[in-house]
Amino acid sequence: MRKLLTGVSMAIIAGSAQAGEIKLGMTTWVGYGEIFLAKELGYFEEGGLTVDPQIIEEASLTMAGVASGELQGTAATIDEIMKYRSDEMCFKSVYALDDSHGGDGILAPADVTSIADLKGREVGMNEGSVSQFWFNILLKEAGMTEADVTIVNMTADDAAAAFMAGQIPVAVTWEPHLTLAKEQKVGKVLVSSDQTPGLIVDVIALRCDTIANQPEDVKALVAGLKKAHEYLLANPEKSYEIMAKGVGGWLSDPKDFAASAAGVQFYGAERNAAFFAGGAVGEAGKLIKLGGEIWGGLGKLHMDVTYDSIVDTSFLQ
């Protein structure tokens, strides 16, 4: 999940959803803005659906809610949800929301010029999060593994704070910390996700029984998100106001939301079609395979997660 803050806050979740209702757990992240946009503009209601987005800043709490049925799904990176998929806990991605284009990055000393230069250094990051997944991809491309560095487990916020205070030499984090480091001229952004498009992708994943028992609701959910994306393209300034109010937290100011939105690519109908095209051998399939290699190698998976076991594109048609 995304914004893991100090002092976990969890919404009070009561009762399982009925037909016509879908409850989604998610963290505070700019890429989830279109969920709130579609809700505020009434696009879900047009399909007879009530969507209840709940901000829960801890992935394990969200997935516990999904497992119990108190939540029908989550918005999270596709690699993140792979770690929770099992034979007993069935859920699948039905829509891709966004990918990170500069919203994630590595803060390092000014004299570091490559990933290879990180060898032997301490690296602060949130283990088990998308930060670790992305960092391992970069290590792999450089012919390295985590054994070549010393991982210090901390939240992305704490890693950035420790870096800014000179307490740790390298931090894997995300906005707004990358911008703050630039503004305060502390170290530099060694690599950001604008150099690795398509690797950090947020999706909406729903319980398999929700997909099976509430197909019209899932159809309305996807249709509402597609329509919200078109509204965003036509009315960005007004959209940022609505999304900032909905997402809240550190993104509650429309100016901050707009600045952070520059670091993501919001997906609509066209991008979803391209992302999921080709199935297991397409873009999404390759990312899932990569997730299996990374998380499987770190012993984080409960099963062999394949494209078919975690994706349902039937509502994108």
GROMACS .gro file of C-alpha atoms in nm:
model
  317
    1MET     CA    1   0.000   0.000   0.000
    2ARG     CA    2   0.101   0.359  -0.035
    3LYS     CA    3   0.107   0.626   0.231
    4LEU     CA    4   0.207   0.444   0.551
    5LEU     CA    5   0.197   0.713   0.817
    6THR     CA    6   0.327   0.716   1.172
    7GLY     CA    7   0.027   0.654   1.395
    8VAL     CA    8  -0.193   0.418   1.195
    9SER     CA    9  -0.549   0.541   1.146
   10MET     CA   10  -0.822   0.297   1.052
   11ALA     CA   11  -1.176   0.375   0.956
   12ILE     CA   12  -1.447   0.199   1.151
   13ILE     CA   13  -1.581  -0.074   0.925
   14ALA     CA   14  -1.921  -0.215   1.009
   15GLY     CA   15  -2.121  -0.477   0.828
   16SER     CA   16  -2.074  -0.649   0.496
   17ALA     CA   17  -2.190  -0.481   0.178
   18GLN     CA   18  -2.521  -0.567   0.017
   19ALA     CA   19  -2.605  -0.560  -0.352
   20GLY     CA   20  -2.560  -0.206  -0.473
   21GLU     CA   21  -2.273  -0.131  -0.235
   22ILE     CA   22  -1.896  -0.178  -0.252
   23LYS     CA   23  -1.657  -0.082   0.027
   24LEU     CA   24  -1.294  -0.023  -0.070
   25GLY     CA   25  -0.994   0.019   0.158
   26MET     CA   26  -0.700   0.233   0.047
   27THR     CA   27  -0.421   0.455   0.168
   28THR     CA   28  -0.368   0.826   0.109
   29TRP     CA   29  -0.237   0.834  -0.247
   30VAL     CA   30  -0.292   1.075  -0.535
   31GLY     CA   31  -0.355   0.791  -0.779
   32TYR     CA   32  -0.677   0.696  -0.599
   33GLY     CA   33  -0.830   1.038  -0.663
   34GLU     CA   34  -1.055   0.925  -0.946
   35ILE     CA   35  -1.246   0.697  -0.707
   36PHE     CA   36  -1.350   1.003  -0.506
   37LEU     CA   37  -1.410   1.202  -0.823
   38ALA     CA   38  -1.652   0.943  -0.961
   39LYS     CA   39  -1.828   0.923  -0.625
   40GLU     CA   40  -1.867   1.300  -0.589
   41LEU     CA   41  -1.992   1.346  -0.946
   42GLY     CA   42  -2.252   1.073  -0.902
   43TYR     CA   43  -2.111   0.845  -1.169
   44PHE     CA   44  -2.137   0.534  -0.953
   45GLU     CA   45  -2.495   0.618  -0.857
   46GLU     CA   46  -2.586   0.632  -1.226
   47GLY     CA   47  -2.531   0.256  -1.227
   48GLY     CA   48  -2.719   0.202  -0.902
   49LEU     CA   49  -2.401   0.165  -0.698
   50THR     CA   50  -2.285   0.316  -0.371
   51VAL     CA   51  -1.906   0.312  -0.332
   52ASP     CA   52  -1.765   0.364   0.017
   53PRO     CA   53  -1.391   0.445  -0.003
   54GLN     CA   54  -1.224   0.412   0.337
   55ILE     CA   55  -0.878   0.547   0.414
   56ILE     CA   56  -0.684   0.284   0.609
   57GLU     CA   57  -0.315   0.362   0.630
   58GLU     CA   58  -0.191   0.008   0.695
   59ALA     CA   59  -0.196  -0.263   0.430
   60SER     CA   60  -0.242  -0.550   0.674
   61LEU     CA   61  -0.554  -0.388   0.821
   62THR     CA   62  -0.704  -0.332   0.479
   63MET     CA   63  -0.639  -0.688   0.371
   64ALA     CA   64  -0.779  -0.819   0.699
   65GLY     CA   65  -1.097  -0.630   0.613
   66VAL     CA   66  -1.101  -0.786   0.266
   67ALA     CA   67  -1.038  -1.133   0.410
   68SER     CA   68  -1.327  -1.099   0.656
   69GLY     CA   69  -1.564  -0.962   0.395
   70GLU     CA   70  -1.607  -0.631   0.573
   71LEU     CA   71  -1.442  -0.474   0.268
   72GLN     CA   72  -1.518  -0.590  -0.082
   73GLY     CA   73  -1.182  -0.481  -0.217
   74THR     CA   74  -0.886  -0.249  -0.214
   75ALA     CA   75  -0.697   0.003  -0.421
   76ALA     CA   76  -0.329  -0.087  -0.412
   77THR     CA   77  -0.029  -0.159  -0.632
   78ILE     CA   78  -0.063  -0.487  -0.815
   79ASP     CA   79   0.262  -0.619  -0.665
   80GLU     CA   80   0.129  -0.538  -0.316
   81ILE     CA   81  -0.187  -0.744  -0.349
   82MET     CA   82   0.009  -1.039  -0.487
   83LYS     CA   83   0.153  -1.095  -0.138
   84TYR     CA   84  -0.194  -1.155   0.006
   85ARG     CA   85  -0.343  -1.373  -0.267
   86SER     CA   86  -0.396  -1.735  -0.162
   87ASP     CA   87  -0.628  -2.027  -0.228
   88GLU     CA   88  -0.834  -1.919   0.073
   89MET     CA   89  -0.827  -1.545  -0.003
   90CYS     CA   90  -0.944  -1.495  -0.359
   91PHE     CA   91  -0.954  -1.150  -0.515
   92LYS     CA   92  -0.879  -1.014  -0.861
   93SER     CA   93  -0.793  -0.684  -1.025
   94VAL     CA   94  -1.079  -0.545  -1.231
   95TYR     CA   95  -0.942  -0.201  -1.322
   96ALA     CA   96  -0.605  -0.024  -1.331
   97LEU     CA   97  -0.606   0.325  -1.177
   98ASP     CA   98  -0.264   0.476  -1.239
   99ASP     CA   99   0.108   0.422  -1.249
  100SER     CA  100   0.386   0.619  -1.091
  101HIS     CA  101   0.574   0.856  -1.321
  102GLY     CA  102   0.808   1.029  -1.080
  103GLY     CA  103   0.604   0.989  -0.764
  104ASP     CA  104   0.849   0.733  -0.621
  105GLY     CA  105   1.223   0.768  -0.598
  106ILE     CA  106   1.555   0.706  -0.426
  107LEU     CA  107   1.723   0.982  -0.228
  108ALA     CA  108   2.100   0.949  -0.218
  109PRO     CA  109   2.416   1.157  -0.155
  110ALA     CA  110   2.517   1.399  -0.433
  111ASP     CA  111   2.826   1.196  -0.522
  112VAL     CA  112   2.628   0.878  -0.594
  113THR     CA  113   2.579   0.839  -0.967
  114SER     CA  114   2.432   0.490  -1.007
  115ILE     CA  115   2.260   0.204  -0.828
  116ALA     CA  116   2.597   0.027  -0.826
  117ASP     CA  117   2.732   0.308  -0.607
  118LEU     CA  118   2.489   0.205  -0.333
  119LYS     CA  119   2.684  -0.115  -0.265
  120GLY     CA  120   2.772  -0.147   0.102
  121ARG     CA  121   2.546   0.140   0.209
  122GLU     CA  122   2.245   0.147   0.441
  123VAL     CA  123   1.914   0.194   0.260
  124GLY     CA  124   1.601   0.298   0.447
  125MET     CA  125   1.276   0.159   0.308
  126ASN     CA  126   0.950   0.000   0.403
  127GLU     CA  127   1.004  -0.375   0.370
  128GLY     CA  128   0.716  -0.558   0.205
  129SER     CA  129   0.592  -0.244   0.031
  130VAL     CA  130   0.610  -0.131  -0.330
  131SER     CA  131   0.935   0.046  -0.236
  132GLN     CA  132   1.106  -0.286  -0.175
  133PHE     CA  133   0.958  -0.434  -0.493
  134TRP     CA  134   1.074  -0.141  -0.708
  135PHE     CA  135   1.416  -0.124  -0.543
  136ASN     CA  136   1.474  -0.493  -0.608
  137ILE     CA  137   1.396  -0.443  -0.976
  138LEU     CA  138   1.658  -0.166  -0.991
  139LEU     CA  139   1.908  -0.385  -0.806
  140LYS     CA  140   1.843  -0.671  -1.047
  141GLU     CA  141   1.901  -0.446  -1.348
  142ALA     CA  142   2.234  -0.341  -1.193
  143GLY     CA  143   2.337  -0.703  -1.135
  144MET     CA  144   2.293  -0.670  -0.759
  145THR     CA  145   2.073  -0.810  -0.481
  146GLU     CA  146   1.969  -0.689  -0.137
  147ALA     CA  147   2.278  -0.868  -0.002
  148ASP     CA  148   2.484  -0.589  -0.159
  149VAL     CA  149   2.325  -0.325   0.067
  150THR     CA  150   2.200  -0.308   0.425
  151ILE     CA  151   1.822  -0.265   0.441
  152VAL     CA  152   1.691  -0.062   0.735
  153ASN     CA  153   1.317  -0.123   0.769
  154MET     CA  154   1.114   0.194   0.823
  155THR     CA  155   0.819   0.368   0.665
  156ALA     CA  156   0.874   0.576   0.353
  157ASP     CA  157   0.807   0.888   0.560
  158ASP     CA  158   1.057   0.793   0.828
  159ALA     CA  159   1.316   0.695   0.567
  160ALA     CA  160   1.288   1.036   0.406
  161ALA     CA  161   1.307   1.213   0.743
  162ALA     CA  162   1.615   1.012   0.842
  163PHE     CA  163   1.779   1.096   0.510
  164MET     CA  164   1.705   1.467   0.547
  165ALA     CA  165   1.851   1.460   0.900
  166GLY     CA  166   2.168   1.286   0.782
  167GLN     CA  167   2.088   0.974   0.984
  168ILE     CA  168   2.080   0.737   0.688
  169PRO     CA  169   2.263   0.773   0.353
  170VAL     CA  170   1.992   0.640   0.120
  171ALA     CA  171   1.612   0.636   0.131
  172VAL     CA  172   1.352   0.478  -0.095
  173THR     CA  173   1.047   0.700  -0.061
  174TRP     CA  174   0.787   0.899  -0.252
  175GLU     CA  175   0.628   1.238  -0.280
  176PRO     CA  176   0.618   1.488  -0.126
  177HIS     CA  177   0.961   1.393   0.012
  178LEU     CA  178   1.137   1.393  -0.325
  179THR     CA  179   1.030   1.750  -0.389
  180LEU     CA  180   1.120   1.859  -0.036
  181ALA     CA  181   1.471   1.716  -0.073
  182LYS     CA  182   1.515   1.907  -0.400
  183GLU     CA  183   1.387   2.230  -0.249
  184GLN     CA  184   1.613   2.200   0.053
  185LYS     CA  185   1.905   2.084  -0.162
  186VAL     CA  186   1.971   1.774   0.049
  187GLY     CA  187   2.137   1.505  -0.159
  188LYS     CA  188   1.960   1.424  -0.484
  189VAL     CA  189   1.698   1.202  -0.642
  190LEU     CA  190   1.914   0.924  -0.782
  191VAL     CA  191   1.633   0.748  -0.968
  192SER     CA  192   1.262   0.821  -0.989
  193SER     CA  193   0.976   0.623  -1.129
  194ASP     CA  194   0.951   0.846  -1.435
  195GLN     CA  195   1.250   0.641  -1.556
  196THR     CA  196   1.066   0.312  -1.496
  197PRO     CA  197   0.711   0.361  -1.632
  198GLY     CA  198   0.466   0.077  -1.590
  199LEU     CA  199   0.636  -0.088  -1.291
  200ILE     CA  200   0.439   0.072  -1.006
  201VAL     CA  201   0.076   0.024  -1.108
  202ASP     CA  202  -0.224   0.078  -0.882
  203VAL     CA  203  -0.535  -0.133  -0.939
  204ILE     CA  204  -0.873  -0.198  -0.784
  205ALA     CA  205  -0.894  -0.558  -0.668
  206LEU     CA  206  -1.224  -0.709  -0.556
  207ARG     CA  207  -1.311  -1.027  -0.370
  208CYS     CA  208  -1.395  -1.311  -0.606
  209ASP     CA  209  -1.735  -1.362  -0.442
  210THR     CA  210  -1.814  -0.993  -0.495
  211ILE     CA  211  -1.727  -1.027  -0.862
  212ALA     CA  212  -1.943  -1.338  -0.891
  213ASN     CA  213  -2.241  -1.218  -0.686
  214GLN     CA  214  -2.246  -0.846  -0.775
  215PRO     CA  215  -2.155  -0.829  -1.146
  216GLU     CA  216  -2.379  -0.530  -1.214
  217ASP     CA  217  -2.215  -0.342  -0.929
  218VAL     CA  218  -1.867  -0.418  -1.061
  219LYS     CA  219  -1.979  -0.305  -1.405
  220ALA     CA  220  -2.105   0.022  -1.255
  221LEU     CA  221  -1.779   0.067  -1.063
  222VAL     CA  222  -1.567   0.034  -1.376
  223ALA     CA  223  -1.801   0.249  -1.585
  224GLY     CA  224  -1.794   0.523  -1.321
  225LEU     CA  225  -1.415   0.524  -1.308
  226LYS     CA  226  -1.389   0.545  -1.687
  227LYS     CA  227  -1.629   0.840  -1.690
  228ALA     CA  228  -1.438   1.013  -1.407
  229HIS     CA  229  -1.118   0.984  -1.607
  230GLU     CA  230  -1.278   1.159  -1.903
  231TYR     CA  231  -1.399   1.435  -1.670
  232LEU     CA  232  -1.048   1.474  -1.531
  233LEU     CA  233  -0.904   1.517  -1.879
  234ALA     CA  234  -1.162   1.784  -1.964
  235ASN     CA  235  -1.166   1.962  -1.625
  236PRO     CA  236  -0.833   1.910  -1.446
  237GLU     CA  237  -0.847   2.208  -1.211
  238LYS     CA  238  -1.199   2.134  -1.087
  239SER     CA  239  -1.113   1.764  -1.065
  240TYR     CA  240  -0.812   1.833  -0.844
  241GLU     CA  241  -1.033   2.030  -0.606
  242ILE     CA  242  -1.278   1.743  -0.577
  243MET     CA  243  -1.013   1.474  -0.550
  244ALA     CA  244  -0.809   1.667  -0.293
  245LYS     CA  245  -1.114   1.700  -0.069
  246GLY     CA  246  -1.194   1.331  -0.106
  247VAL     CA  247  -0.846   1.185  -0.059
  248GLY     CA  248  -0.759   1.434   0.216
  249GLY     CA  249  -0.458   1.403   0.444
  250TRP     CA  250  -0.136   1.547   0.303
  251LEU     CA  251  -0.317   1.589  -0.031
  252SER     CA  252  -0.610   1.795   0.100
  253ASP     CA  253  -0.482   2.117  -0.062
  254PRO     CA  254  -0.571   2.120  -0.435
  255LYS     CA  255  -0.231   2.274  -0.512
  256ASP     CA  256  -0.051   1.988  -0.338
  257PHE     CA  257  -0.277   1.740  -0.510
  258ALA     CA  258  -0.207   1.891  -0.852
  259ALA     CA  259   0.168   1.889  -0.787
  260SER     CA  260   0.158   1.523  -0.682
  261ALA     CA  261  -0.066   1.434  -0.977
  262ALA     CA  262   0.217   1.539  -1.206
  263GLY     CA  263   0.403   1.232  -1.078
  264VAL     CA  264   0.140   0.979  -1.185
  265GLN     CA  265  -0.033   0.873  -1.504
  266PHE     CA  266  -0.405   0.824  -1.449
  267TYR     CA  267  -0.549   0.533  -1.645
  268GLY     CA  268  -0.874   0.545  -1.839
  269ALA     CA  269  -1.046   0.304  -2.074
  270GLU     CA  270  -0.779   0.325  -2.344
  271ARG     CA  271  -0.483   0.275  -2.110
  272ASN     CA  272  -0.658  -0.013  -1.932
  273ALA     CA  273  -0.710  -0.186  -2.265
  274ALA     CA  274  -0.341  -0.147  -2.350
  275PHE     CA  275  -0.216  -0.247  -2.005
  276PHE     CA  276  -0.416  -0.571  -1.991
  277ALA     CA  277  -0.381  -0.655  -2.362
  278GLY     CA  278  -0.203  -0.982  -2.431
  279GLY     CA  279  -0.300  -1.144  -2.103
  280ALA     CA  280  -0.016  -1.334  -1.941
  281VAL     CA  281   0.233  -1.228  -2.209
  282GLY     CA  282   0.123  -0.864  -2.219
  283GLU     CA  283   0.225  -0.565  -2.009
  284ALA     CA  284   0.023  -0.659  -1.700
  285GLY     CA  285   0.118  -1.024  -1.734
  286LYS     CA  286   0.489  -0.944  -1.746
  287LEU     CA  287   0.459  -0.719  -1.441
  288ILE     CA  288   0.283  -0.997  -1.248
  289LYS     CA  289   0.551  -1.243  -1.353
  290LEU     CA  290   0.815  -0.999  -1.232
  291GLY     CA  291   0.625  -0.963  -0.905
  292GLY     CA  292   0.634  -1.340  -0.870
  293GLU     CA  293   1.008  -1.344  -0.920
  294ILE     CA  294   1.076  -1.062  -0.673
  295TRP     CA  295   0.831  -1.150  -0.396
  296GLY     CA  296   0.871  -1.523  -0.449
  297GLY     CA  297   1.247  -1.487  -0.416
  298LEU     CA  298   1.196  -1.302  -0.089
  299GLY     CA  299   0.954  -1.564   0.042
  300LYS     CA  300   0.657  -1.326   0.048
  301LEU     CA  301   0.402  -1.522  -0.159
  302HIS     CA  302   0.139  -1.769  -0.038
  303MET     CA  303   0.091  -1.928  -0.379
  304ASP     CA  304   0.212  -1.915  -0.737
  305VAL     CA  305   0.030  -1.597  -0.842
  306THR     CA  306  -0.041  -1.599  -1.214
  307TYR     CA  307  -0.211  -1.347  -1.440
  308ASP     CA  308  -0.532  -1.552  -1.450
  309SER     CA  309  -0.538  -1.595  -1.072
  310ILE     CA  310  -0.529  -1.221  -1.001
  311VAL     CA  311  -0.686  -1.044  -1.302
  312ASP     CA  312  -1.044  -1.031  -1.435
  313THR     CA  313  -1.081  -0.810  -1.744
  314SER     CA  314  -1.440  -0.906  -1.823
  315PHE     CA  315  -1.572  -0.570  -1.697
  316LEU     CA  316  -1.337  -0.365  -1.913
  317GLN     CA  317  -1.506  -0.458  -2.239
   0.00000   0.00000   0.00000
